[in-house]
Short mmCIF file of C-alpha atoms and ligand atoms in Angstrom, two decimals:
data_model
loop_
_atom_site.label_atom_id
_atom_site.label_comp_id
_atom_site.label_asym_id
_atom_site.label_seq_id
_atom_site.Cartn_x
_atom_site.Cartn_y
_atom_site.Cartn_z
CA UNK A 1 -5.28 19.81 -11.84
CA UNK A 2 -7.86 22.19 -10.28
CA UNK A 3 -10.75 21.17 -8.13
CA UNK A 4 -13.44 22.87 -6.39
CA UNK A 5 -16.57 21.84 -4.18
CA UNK A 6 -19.23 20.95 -6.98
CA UNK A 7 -21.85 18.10 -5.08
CA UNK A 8 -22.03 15.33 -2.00
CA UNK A 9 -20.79 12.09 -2.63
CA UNK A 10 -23.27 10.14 -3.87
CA UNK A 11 -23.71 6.23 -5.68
CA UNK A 12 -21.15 3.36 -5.54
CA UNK A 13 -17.49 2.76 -6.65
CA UNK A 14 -15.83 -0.58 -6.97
CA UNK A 15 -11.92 0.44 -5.65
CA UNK A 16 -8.91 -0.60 -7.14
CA UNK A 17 -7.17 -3.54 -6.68
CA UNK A 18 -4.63 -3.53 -3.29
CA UNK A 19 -1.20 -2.60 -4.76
CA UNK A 20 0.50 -4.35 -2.38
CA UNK A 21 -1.21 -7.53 -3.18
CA UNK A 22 -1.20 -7.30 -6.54
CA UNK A 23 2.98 -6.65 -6.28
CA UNK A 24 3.12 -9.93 -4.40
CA UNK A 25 0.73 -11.76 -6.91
CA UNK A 26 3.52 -11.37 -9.83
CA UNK A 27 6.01 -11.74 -7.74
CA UNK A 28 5.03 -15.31 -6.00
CA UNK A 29 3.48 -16.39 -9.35
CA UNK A 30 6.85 -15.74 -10.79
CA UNK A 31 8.12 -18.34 -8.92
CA UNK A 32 5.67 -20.82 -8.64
CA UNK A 33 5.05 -24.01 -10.70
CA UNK A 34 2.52 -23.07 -13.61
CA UNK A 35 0.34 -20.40 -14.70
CA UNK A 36 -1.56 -17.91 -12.00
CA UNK A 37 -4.15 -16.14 -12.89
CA UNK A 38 -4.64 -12.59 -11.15
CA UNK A 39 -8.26 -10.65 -11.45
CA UNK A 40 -8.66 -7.33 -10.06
CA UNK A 41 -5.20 -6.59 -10.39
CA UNK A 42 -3.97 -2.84 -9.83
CA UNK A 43 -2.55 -1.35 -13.25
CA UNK A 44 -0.72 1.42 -11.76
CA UNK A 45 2.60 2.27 -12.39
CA UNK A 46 4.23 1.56 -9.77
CA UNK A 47 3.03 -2.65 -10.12
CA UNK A 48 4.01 -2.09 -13.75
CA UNK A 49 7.59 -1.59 -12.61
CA UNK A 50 7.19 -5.17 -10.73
CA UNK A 51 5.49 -6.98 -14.44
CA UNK A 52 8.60 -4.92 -16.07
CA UNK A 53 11.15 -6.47 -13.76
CA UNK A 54 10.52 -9.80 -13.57
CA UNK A 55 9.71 -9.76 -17.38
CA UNK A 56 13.37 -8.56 -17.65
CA UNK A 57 14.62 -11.96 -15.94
CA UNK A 58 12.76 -13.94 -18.37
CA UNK A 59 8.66 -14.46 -16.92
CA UNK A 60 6.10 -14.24 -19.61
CA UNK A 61 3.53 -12.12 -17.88
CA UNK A 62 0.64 -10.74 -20.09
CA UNK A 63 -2.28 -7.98 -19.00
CA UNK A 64 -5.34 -6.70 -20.10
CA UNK A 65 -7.55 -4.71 -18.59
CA UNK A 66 -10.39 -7.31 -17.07
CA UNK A 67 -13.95 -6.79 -19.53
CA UNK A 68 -15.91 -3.67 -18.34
CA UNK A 69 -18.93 -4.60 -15.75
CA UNK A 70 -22.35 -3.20 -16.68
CA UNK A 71 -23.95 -1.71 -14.20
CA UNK A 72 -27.84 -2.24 -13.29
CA UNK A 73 -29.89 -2.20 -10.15
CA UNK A 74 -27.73 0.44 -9.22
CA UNK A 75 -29.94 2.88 -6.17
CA UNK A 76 -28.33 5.82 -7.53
CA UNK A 77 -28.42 5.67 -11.28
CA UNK A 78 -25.77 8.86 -12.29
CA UNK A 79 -23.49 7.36 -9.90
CA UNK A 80 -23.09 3.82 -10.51
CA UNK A 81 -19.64 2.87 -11.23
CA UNK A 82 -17.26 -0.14 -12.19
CA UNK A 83 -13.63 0.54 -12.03
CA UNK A 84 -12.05 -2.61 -14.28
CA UNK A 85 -8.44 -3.89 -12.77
CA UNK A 86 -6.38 -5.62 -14.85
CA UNK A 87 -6.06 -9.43 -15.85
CA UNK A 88 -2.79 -10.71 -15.53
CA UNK A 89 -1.34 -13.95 -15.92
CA UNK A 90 2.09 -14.93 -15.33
CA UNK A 91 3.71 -18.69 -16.63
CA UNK A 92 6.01 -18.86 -13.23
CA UNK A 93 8.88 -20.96 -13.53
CA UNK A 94 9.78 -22.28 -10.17
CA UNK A 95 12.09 -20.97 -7.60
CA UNK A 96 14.40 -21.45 -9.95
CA UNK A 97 13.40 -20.22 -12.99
CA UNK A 98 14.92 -16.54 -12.99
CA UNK A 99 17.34 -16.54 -15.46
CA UNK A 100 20.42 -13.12 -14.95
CA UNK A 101 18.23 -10.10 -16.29
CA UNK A 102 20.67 -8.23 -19.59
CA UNK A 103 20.38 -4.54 -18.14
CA UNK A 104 19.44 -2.79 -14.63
CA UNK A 105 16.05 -3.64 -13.22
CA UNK A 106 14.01 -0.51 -12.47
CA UNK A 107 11.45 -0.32 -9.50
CA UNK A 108 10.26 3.14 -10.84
CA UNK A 109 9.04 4.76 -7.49
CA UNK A 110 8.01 2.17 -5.80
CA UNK A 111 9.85 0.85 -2.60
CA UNK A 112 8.12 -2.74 -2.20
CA UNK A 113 9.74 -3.81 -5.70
CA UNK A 114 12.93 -2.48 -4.82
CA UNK A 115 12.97 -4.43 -1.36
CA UNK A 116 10.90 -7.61 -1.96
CA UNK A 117 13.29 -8.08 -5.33
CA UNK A 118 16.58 -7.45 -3.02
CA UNK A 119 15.58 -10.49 -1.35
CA UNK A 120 14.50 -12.64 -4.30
CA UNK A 121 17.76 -11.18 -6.30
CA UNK A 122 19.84 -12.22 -2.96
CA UNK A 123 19.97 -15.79 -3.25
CA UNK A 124 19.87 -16.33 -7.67
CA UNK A 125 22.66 -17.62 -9.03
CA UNK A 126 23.36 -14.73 -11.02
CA UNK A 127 24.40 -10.80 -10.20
CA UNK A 128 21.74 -8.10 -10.94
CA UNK A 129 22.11 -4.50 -10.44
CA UNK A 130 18.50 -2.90 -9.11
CA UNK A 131 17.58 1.19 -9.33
CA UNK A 132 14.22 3.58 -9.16
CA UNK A 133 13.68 6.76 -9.21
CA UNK A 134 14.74 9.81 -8.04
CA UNK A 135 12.74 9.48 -5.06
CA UNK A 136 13.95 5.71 -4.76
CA UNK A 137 17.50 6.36 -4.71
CA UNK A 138 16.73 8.81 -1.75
CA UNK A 139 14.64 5.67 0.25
CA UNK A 140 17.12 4.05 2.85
CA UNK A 141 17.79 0.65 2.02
CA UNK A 142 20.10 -0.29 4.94
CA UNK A 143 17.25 -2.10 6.94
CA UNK A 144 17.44 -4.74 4.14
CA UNK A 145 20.96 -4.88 3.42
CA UNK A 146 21.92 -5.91 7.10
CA UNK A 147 19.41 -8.40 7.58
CA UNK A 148 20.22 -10.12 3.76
CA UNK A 149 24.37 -9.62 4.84
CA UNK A 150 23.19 -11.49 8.24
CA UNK A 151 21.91 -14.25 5.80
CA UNK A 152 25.19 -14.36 3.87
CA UNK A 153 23.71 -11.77 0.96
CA UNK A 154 26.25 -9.78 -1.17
CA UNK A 155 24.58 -6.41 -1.72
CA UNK A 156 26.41 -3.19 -2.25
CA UNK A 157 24.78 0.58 -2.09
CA UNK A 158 26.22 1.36 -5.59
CA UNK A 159 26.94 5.08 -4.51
CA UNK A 160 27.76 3.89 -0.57
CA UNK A 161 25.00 6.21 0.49
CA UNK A 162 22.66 3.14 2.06
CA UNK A 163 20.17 3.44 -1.00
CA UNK A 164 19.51 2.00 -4.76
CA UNK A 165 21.13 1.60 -7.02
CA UNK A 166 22.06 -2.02 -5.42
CA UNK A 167 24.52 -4.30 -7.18
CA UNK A 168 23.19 -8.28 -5.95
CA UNK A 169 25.66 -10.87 -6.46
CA UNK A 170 23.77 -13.56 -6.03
CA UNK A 171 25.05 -16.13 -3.35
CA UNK A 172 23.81 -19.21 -1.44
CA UNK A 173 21.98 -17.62 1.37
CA UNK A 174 21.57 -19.32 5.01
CA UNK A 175 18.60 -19.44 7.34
CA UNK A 176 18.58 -16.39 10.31
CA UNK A 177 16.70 -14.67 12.74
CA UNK A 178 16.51 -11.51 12.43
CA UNK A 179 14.98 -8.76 14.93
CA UNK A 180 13.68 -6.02 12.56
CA UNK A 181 14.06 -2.62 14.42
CA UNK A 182 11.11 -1.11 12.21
CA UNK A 183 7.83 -2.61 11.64
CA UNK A 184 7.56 -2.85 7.75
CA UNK A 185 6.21 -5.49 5.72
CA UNK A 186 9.15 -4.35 2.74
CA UNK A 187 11.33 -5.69 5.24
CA UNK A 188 9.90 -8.58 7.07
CA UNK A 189 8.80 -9.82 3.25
CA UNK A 190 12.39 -9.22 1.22
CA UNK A 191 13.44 -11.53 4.67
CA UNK A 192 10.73 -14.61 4.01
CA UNK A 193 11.98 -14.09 0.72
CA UNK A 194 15.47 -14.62 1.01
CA UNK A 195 14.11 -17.06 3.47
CA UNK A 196 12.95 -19.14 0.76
CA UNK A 197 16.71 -19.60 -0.59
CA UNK A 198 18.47 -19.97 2.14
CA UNK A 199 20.13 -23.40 3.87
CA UNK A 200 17.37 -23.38 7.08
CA UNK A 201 14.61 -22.07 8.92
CA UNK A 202 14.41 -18.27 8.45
CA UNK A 203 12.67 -16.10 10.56
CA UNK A 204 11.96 -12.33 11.36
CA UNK A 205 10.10 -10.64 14.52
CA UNK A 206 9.32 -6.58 14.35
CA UNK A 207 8.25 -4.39 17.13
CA UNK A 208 4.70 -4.18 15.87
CA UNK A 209 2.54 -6.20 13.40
CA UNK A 210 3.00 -4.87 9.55
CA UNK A 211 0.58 -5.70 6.84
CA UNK A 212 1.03 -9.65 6.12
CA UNK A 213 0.19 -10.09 3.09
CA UNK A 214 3.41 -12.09 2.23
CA UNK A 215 3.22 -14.65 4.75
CA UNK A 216 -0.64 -15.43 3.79
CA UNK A 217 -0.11 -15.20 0.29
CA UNK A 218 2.94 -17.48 0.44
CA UNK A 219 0.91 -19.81 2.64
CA UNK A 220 -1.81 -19.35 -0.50
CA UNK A 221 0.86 -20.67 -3.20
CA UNK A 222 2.21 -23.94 -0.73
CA UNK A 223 4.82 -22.12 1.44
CA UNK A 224 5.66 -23.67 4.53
CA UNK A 225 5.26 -19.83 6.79
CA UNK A 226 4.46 -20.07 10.29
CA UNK A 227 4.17 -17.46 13.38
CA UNK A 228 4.53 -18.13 16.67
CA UNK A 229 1.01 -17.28 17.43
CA UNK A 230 0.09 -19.28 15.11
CA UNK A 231 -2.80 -16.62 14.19
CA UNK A 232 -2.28 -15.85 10.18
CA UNK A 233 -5.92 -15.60 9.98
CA UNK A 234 -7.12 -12.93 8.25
CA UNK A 235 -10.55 -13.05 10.80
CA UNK A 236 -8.41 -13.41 13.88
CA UNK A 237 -9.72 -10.92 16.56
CA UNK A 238 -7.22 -8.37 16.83
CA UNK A 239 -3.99 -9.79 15.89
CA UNK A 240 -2.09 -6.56 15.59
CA UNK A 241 -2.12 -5.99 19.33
CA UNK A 242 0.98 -8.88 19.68
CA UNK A 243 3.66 -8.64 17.00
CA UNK A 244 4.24 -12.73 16.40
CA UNK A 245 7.68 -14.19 15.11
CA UNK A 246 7.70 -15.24 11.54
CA UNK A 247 9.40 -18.23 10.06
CA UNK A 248 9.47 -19.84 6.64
CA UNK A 249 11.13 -22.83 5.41
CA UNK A 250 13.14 -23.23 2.28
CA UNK A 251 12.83 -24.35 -1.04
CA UNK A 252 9.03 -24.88 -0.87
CA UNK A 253 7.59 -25.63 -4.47
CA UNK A 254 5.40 -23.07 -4.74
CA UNK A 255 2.57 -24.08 -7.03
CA UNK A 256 0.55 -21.71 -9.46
CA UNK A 257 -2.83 -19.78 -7.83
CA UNK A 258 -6.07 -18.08 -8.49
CA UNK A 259 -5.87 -14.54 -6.90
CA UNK A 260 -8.69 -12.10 -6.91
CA UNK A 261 -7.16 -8.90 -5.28
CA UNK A 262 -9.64 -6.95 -2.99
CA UNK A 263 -9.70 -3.28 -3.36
CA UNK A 264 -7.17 -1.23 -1.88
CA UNK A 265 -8.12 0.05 1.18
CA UNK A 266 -5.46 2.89 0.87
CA UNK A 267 -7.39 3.92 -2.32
CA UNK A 268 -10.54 3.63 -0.70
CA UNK A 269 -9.42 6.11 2.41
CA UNK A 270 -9.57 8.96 -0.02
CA UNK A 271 -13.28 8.50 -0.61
CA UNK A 272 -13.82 7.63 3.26
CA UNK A 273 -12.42 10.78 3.90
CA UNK A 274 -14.48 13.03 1.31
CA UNK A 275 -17.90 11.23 1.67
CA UNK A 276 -17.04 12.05 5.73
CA UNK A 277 -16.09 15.59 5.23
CA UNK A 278 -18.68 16.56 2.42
CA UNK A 279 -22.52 17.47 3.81
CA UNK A 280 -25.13 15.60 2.71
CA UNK A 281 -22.53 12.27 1.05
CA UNK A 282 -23.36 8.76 0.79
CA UNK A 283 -21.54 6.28 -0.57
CA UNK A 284 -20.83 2.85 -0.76
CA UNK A 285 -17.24 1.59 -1.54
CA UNK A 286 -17.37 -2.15 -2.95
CA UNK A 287 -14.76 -5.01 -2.26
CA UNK A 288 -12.64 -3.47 0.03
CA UNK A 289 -9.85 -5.64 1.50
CA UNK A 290 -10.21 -5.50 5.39
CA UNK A 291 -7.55 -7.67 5.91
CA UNK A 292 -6.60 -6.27 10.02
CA UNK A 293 -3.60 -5.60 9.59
CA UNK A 294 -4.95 -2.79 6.98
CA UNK A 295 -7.90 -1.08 8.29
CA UNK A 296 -6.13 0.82 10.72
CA UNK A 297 -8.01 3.98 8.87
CA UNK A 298 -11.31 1.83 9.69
CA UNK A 299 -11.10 2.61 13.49
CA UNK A 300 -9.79 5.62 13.79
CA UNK A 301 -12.72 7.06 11.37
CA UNK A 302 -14.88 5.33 14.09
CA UNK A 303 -13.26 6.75 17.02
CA UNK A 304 -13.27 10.23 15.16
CA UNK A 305 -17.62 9.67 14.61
CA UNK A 306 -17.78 8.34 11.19
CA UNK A 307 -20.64 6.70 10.22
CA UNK A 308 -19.43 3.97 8.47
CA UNK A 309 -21.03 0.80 8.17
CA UNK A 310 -19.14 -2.60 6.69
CA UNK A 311 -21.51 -5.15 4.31
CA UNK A 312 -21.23 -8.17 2.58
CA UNK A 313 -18.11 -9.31 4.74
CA UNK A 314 -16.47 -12.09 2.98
CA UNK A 315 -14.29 -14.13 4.43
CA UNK A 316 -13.65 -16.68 2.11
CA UNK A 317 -10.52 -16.25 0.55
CA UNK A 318 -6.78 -15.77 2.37
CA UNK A 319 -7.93 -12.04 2.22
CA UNK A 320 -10.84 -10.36 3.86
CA UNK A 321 -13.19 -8.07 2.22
CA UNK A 322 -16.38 -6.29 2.51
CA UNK A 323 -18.35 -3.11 1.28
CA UNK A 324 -18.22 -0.18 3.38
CA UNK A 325 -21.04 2.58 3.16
CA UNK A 326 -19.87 5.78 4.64
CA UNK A 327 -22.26 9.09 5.29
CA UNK A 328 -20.83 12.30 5.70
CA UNK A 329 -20.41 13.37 9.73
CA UNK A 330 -19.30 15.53 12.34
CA UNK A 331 -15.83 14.63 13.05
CA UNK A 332 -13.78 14.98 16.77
CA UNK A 333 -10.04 14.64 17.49
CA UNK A 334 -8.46 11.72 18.02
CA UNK A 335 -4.70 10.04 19.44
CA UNK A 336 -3.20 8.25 16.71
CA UNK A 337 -0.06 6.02 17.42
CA UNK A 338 1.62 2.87 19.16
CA UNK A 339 1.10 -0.39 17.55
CA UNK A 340 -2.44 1.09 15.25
CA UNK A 341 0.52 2.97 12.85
CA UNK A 342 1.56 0.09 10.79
CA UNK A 343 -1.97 -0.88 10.62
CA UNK A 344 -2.36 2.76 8.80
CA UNK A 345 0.74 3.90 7.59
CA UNK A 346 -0.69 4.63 4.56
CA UNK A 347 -3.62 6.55 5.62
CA UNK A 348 -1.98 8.94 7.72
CA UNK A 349 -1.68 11.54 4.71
CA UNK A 350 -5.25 11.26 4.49
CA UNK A 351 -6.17 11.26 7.98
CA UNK A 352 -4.40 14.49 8.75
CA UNK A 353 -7.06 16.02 6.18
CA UNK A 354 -9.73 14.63 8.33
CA UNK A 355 -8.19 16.06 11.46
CA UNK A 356 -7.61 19.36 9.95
CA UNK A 357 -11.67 19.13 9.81
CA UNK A 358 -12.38 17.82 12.93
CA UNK A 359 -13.57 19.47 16.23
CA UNK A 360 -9.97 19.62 18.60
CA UNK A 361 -6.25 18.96 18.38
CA UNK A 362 -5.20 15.38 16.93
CA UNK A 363 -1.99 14.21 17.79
CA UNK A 364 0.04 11.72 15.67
CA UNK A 365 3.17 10.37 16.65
CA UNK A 366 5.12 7.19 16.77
CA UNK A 367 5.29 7.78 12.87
CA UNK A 368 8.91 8.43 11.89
CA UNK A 369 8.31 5.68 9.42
CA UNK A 370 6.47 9.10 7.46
CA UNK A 371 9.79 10.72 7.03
CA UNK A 372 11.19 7.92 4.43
CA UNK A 373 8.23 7.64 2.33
CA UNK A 374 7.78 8.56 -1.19
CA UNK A 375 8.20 12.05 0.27
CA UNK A 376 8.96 13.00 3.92
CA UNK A 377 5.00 12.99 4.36
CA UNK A 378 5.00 14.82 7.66
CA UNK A 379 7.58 17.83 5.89
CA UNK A 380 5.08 17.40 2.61
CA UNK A 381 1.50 17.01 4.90
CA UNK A 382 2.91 20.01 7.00
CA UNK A 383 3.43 22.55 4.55
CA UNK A 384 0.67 22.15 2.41
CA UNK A 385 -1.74 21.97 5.26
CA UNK A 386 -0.53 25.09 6.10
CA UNK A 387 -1.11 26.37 2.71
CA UNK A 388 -4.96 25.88 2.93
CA UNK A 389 -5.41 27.51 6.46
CA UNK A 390 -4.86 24.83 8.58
CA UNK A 391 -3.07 24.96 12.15
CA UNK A 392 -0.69 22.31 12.26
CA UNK A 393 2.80 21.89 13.76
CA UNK A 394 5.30 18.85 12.65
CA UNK A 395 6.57 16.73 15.17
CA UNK A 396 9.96 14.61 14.79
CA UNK A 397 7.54 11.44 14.91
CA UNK A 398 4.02 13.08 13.35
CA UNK A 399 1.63 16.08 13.60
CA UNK A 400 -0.36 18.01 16.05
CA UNK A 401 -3.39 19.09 14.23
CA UNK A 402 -5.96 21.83 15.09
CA UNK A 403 -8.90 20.89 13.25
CA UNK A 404 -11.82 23.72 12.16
CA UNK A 405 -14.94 21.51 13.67
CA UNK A 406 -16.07 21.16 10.68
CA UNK A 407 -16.00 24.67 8.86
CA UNK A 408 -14.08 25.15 5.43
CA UNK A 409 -10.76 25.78 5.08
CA UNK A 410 -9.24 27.70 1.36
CA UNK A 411 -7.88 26.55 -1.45
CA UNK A 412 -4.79 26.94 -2.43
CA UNK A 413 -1.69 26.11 -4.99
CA UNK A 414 -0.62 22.53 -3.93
CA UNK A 415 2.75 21.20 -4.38
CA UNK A 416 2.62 16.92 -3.44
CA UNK A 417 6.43 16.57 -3.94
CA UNK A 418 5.36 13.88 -6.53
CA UNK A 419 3.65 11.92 -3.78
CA UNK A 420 0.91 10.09 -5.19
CA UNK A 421 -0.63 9.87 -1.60
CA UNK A 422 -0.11 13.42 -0.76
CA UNK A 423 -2.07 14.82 -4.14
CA UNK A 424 -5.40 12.25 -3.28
CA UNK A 425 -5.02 13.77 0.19
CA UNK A 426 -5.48 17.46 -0.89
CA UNK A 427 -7.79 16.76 -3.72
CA UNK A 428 -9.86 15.49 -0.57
CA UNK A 429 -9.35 18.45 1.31
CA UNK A 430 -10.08 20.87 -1.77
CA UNK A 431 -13.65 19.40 -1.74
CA UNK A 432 -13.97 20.42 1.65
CA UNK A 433 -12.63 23.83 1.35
CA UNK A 434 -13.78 26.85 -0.15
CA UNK A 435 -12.52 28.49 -3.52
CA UNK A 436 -10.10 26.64 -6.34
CA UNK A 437 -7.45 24.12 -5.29
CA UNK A 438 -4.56 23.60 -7.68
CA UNK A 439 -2.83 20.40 -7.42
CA UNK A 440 0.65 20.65 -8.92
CA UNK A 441 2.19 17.11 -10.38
CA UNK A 442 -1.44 15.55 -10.32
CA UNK A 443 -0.48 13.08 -12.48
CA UNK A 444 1.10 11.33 -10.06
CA UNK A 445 -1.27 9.41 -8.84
CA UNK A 446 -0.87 7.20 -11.41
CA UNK A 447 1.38 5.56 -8.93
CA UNK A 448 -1.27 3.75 -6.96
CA UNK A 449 -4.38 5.27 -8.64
CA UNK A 450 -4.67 5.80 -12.59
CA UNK A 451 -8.15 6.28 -12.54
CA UNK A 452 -8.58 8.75 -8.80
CA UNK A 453 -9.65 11.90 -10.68
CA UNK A 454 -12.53 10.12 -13.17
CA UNK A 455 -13.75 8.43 -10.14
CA UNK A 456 -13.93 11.75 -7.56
CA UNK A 457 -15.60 13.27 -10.43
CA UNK A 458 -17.68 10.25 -11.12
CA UNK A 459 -19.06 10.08 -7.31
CA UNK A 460 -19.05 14.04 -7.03
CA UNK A 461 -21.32 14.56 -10.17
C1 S3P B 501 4.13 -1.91 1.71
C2 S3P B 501 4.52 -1.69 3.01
C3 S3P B 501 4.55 -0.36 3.62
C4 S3P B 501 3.73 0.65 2.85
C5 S3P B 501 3.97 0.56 1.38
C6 S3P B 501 3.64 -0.83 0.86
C7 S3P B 501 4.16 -3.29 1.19
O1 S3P B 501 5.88 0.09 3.64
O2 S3P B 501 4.00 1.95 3.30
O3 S3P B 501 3.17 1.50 0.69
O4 S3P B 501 3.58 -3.54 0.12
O5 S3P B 501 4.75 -4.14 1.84
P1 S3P B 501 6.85 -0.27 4.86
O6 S3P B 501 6.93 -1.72 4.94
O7 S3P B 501 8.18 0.33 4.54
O8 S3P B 501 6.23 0.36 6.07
#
């Protein structure tokens, strides 16, 4: 894929659905009591791997793509734009309703299937063997094996190396505590999972406050999940500044849903970032989730100068969302780390392109978590960075970043690693740079984004 500088940033664009709520949306429905109904949900591959999986252990899931919007009123009429999710429903069949899947599940590249499953797959009453990727079967698995052996789990590394492919006998698990040296959300979830088979209270506490979608969406279906805060609230004022204990109870009949899923706000960072970094870009992004434990991205951008505004807030459902209209500005350097890097784990691909444009040195660190990521992100961001001009040094934890204040770097030959995050990240960057930029692998973004480059192209026009 090439890409060069053609216009600003102009019109609207409705973002894709949140992958990692749309994950949990089959998964949870799966189990439920009835049929749940999911809008807005995220077609890309690596959710298809979840619809495959649990398919494979006997759930009648059906898609479609949800009918196309039209567009009127729109303020910018070449520009408007309605990205269509998909419409899934899935006939869940209890907490008990898996029945022992005839062949290997495969997660594809995506991690959350691979670890949410484990602890689903944990406590059946049936053996399952679970693989990915090549990229998966280089993602460490250990941090869920030892917490799901704690709870009694039988779960081998199939090639003893700590990753997939798993072989899960399933076992009656019991309820733990379990002190999660990483703040992920793979791992606190796959642990409320297993939670919800085990003999007791299960309950998990991690140095800093991951994305919670699990606990709120579990809470959504009838889940008994509780912190010791007590603050699930979506609205709450800044609940990832204390990390609270999570506990669930088990068996909980978990009872079919509605679930609209808000745009992803990783998705939505890429278009942050160019309508920031192009001259002369406006754009409004529509239905973003906001959800706090998310918009990391959303403050930094702030603290960096963006002019970004958020509209339409809605509050109404277990997840947060809102529009957010973002003009293109001058951009300063920024500290990113501590307890705001879960909050934007995601976004830190992205965010390095903004710092390469920004006036002074951004540091990142406390963000190891980058190394074990589709692609060692800080190895991947680090070299291709360098590739377009850009003076940047990789830290064991992150990045120090010399940014241009605000003049061009060059294009250059791109090669993402087959990160899906990493490609969106320099297609960004190309549009602030001068000359071509080729991005090698492109099609990967059909990870997390089928439909990035119509969109940038779309918005760009
Ligand atoms: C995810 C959690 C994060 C994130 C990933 C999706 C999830 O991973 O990077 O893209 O859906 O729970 P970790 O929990 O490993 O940080």
């Amino acid at each position: 894929m090439k890409i060069k500088y053609t216009a600003p940033l102009r019109g609207d664009l409705s973002i894709p659905g949140d992958k990692s709520i749309s994950h949990r949306s089959v998964m949870f429905g799966a189990l439920a009591e009835g049929t749940t109904e999911v809008t807005n949900f995220l077609t890309g591959a690596d959710c298809l791997s979840t619809i495959a999986c649990f398919r494979r252990m006997g759930i009648d899931i059906s898609l479609k793509m949800d009918a196309a919007e039209t567009v009127s009123g729109s303020a910018n009429s070449h520009a408007a734009n309605r990205q269509t999710g998909g419409h899934v429903r899935i006939h869940g069949k209890g907490l008990h309703g898996l029945s022992a899947p005839a062949e290997q599940l495969d997660a594809g590249n995506s991690g959350t299937t691979v670890r949410l499953l484990s602890g689903i797959l944990a406590g059946q009453t049936f053996d399952s063997c679970l693989t990915g990727d090549a990229s998966i079967q280089k993602r460490p698995m250990k941090r869920i094996m030892t917490p799901l052996e704690a709870m009694g789990a039988d779960i081998v590394s199939m090639r003893g190396n700590g990753c997939a492919p798993l072989a899960i006998h399933g076992k009656q698990l019991h309820g733990a505590h379990y002190d999660s040296p990483v703040a992920s959300a793979q791992v606190k979830s796959c642990i409320l999972l297993a939670g919800l088979y085990a003999d007791g209270i299960t309950s998990v506490s991690e140095p800093a406050l991951s994305r919670n979608h699990s606990e709120l969406m579990l809470r959504y279906f009838g889940a008994d999940v509780r912190t010791d805060s007590d603050d699930l609230s979506a609205d709450g004022a800044i609940p990832w500044k204390k990390s609270p204990t999570v506990y669930i109870a088990p068996e909980p009949t978990l009872t079919a849903r509605s679930i609209h899923v808000p745009g992803d706000i990783s998705s939505a960072a890429y278009f942050i970032a160019a309508a920031l970094l192009v001259p002369g870009s406006e754009l409004l992004l529509r239905n973003v989730g906001i959800n706090p434990t998310r918009d990391g991205m959303l403050r930094v951008c702030r603290a960096m100068g963006a002019d970004l505004t958020l509209l339409n807030k809605d509050y109404s459902g277990p997840e947060p969302c809102a529009d957010l209209l973002v003009r293109s500005s001058a951009l300063k350097a920024v500290e990113i780390g501590g307890d705001l890097i879960p909050t934007l784990i995601d976004e830190l691909p992205i965010l390095a392109v903004l710092a390469a444009f920004a006036d002074g040195t951004t540091v990142i660190r406390d963000a190891a978590e980058l190394r074990v990521k589709e692609s060692d992100r800080i190895a991947v961001m680090t070299e291709n960075l360098s590739r377009i001009g850009c003076a940047v040094e990789a830290t064991p934890d992150g990045m120090i970043i010399t940014g241009t204040g605000g003049r061009p770097l060059h294009g250059a030959v791109i090669d993402p690693h087959k990160d899906h995050r990493v490609a969106m990240s320099f297609a960004v960057a190309a549009l602030a740079s001068e000359g071509e930029t080729e991005i090698q692998d492109a099609d990967c973004v059909t990870i997390s984004y089928p439909g990035f480059f119509k969109d940038l192209n779309e918005v760009c026009r």
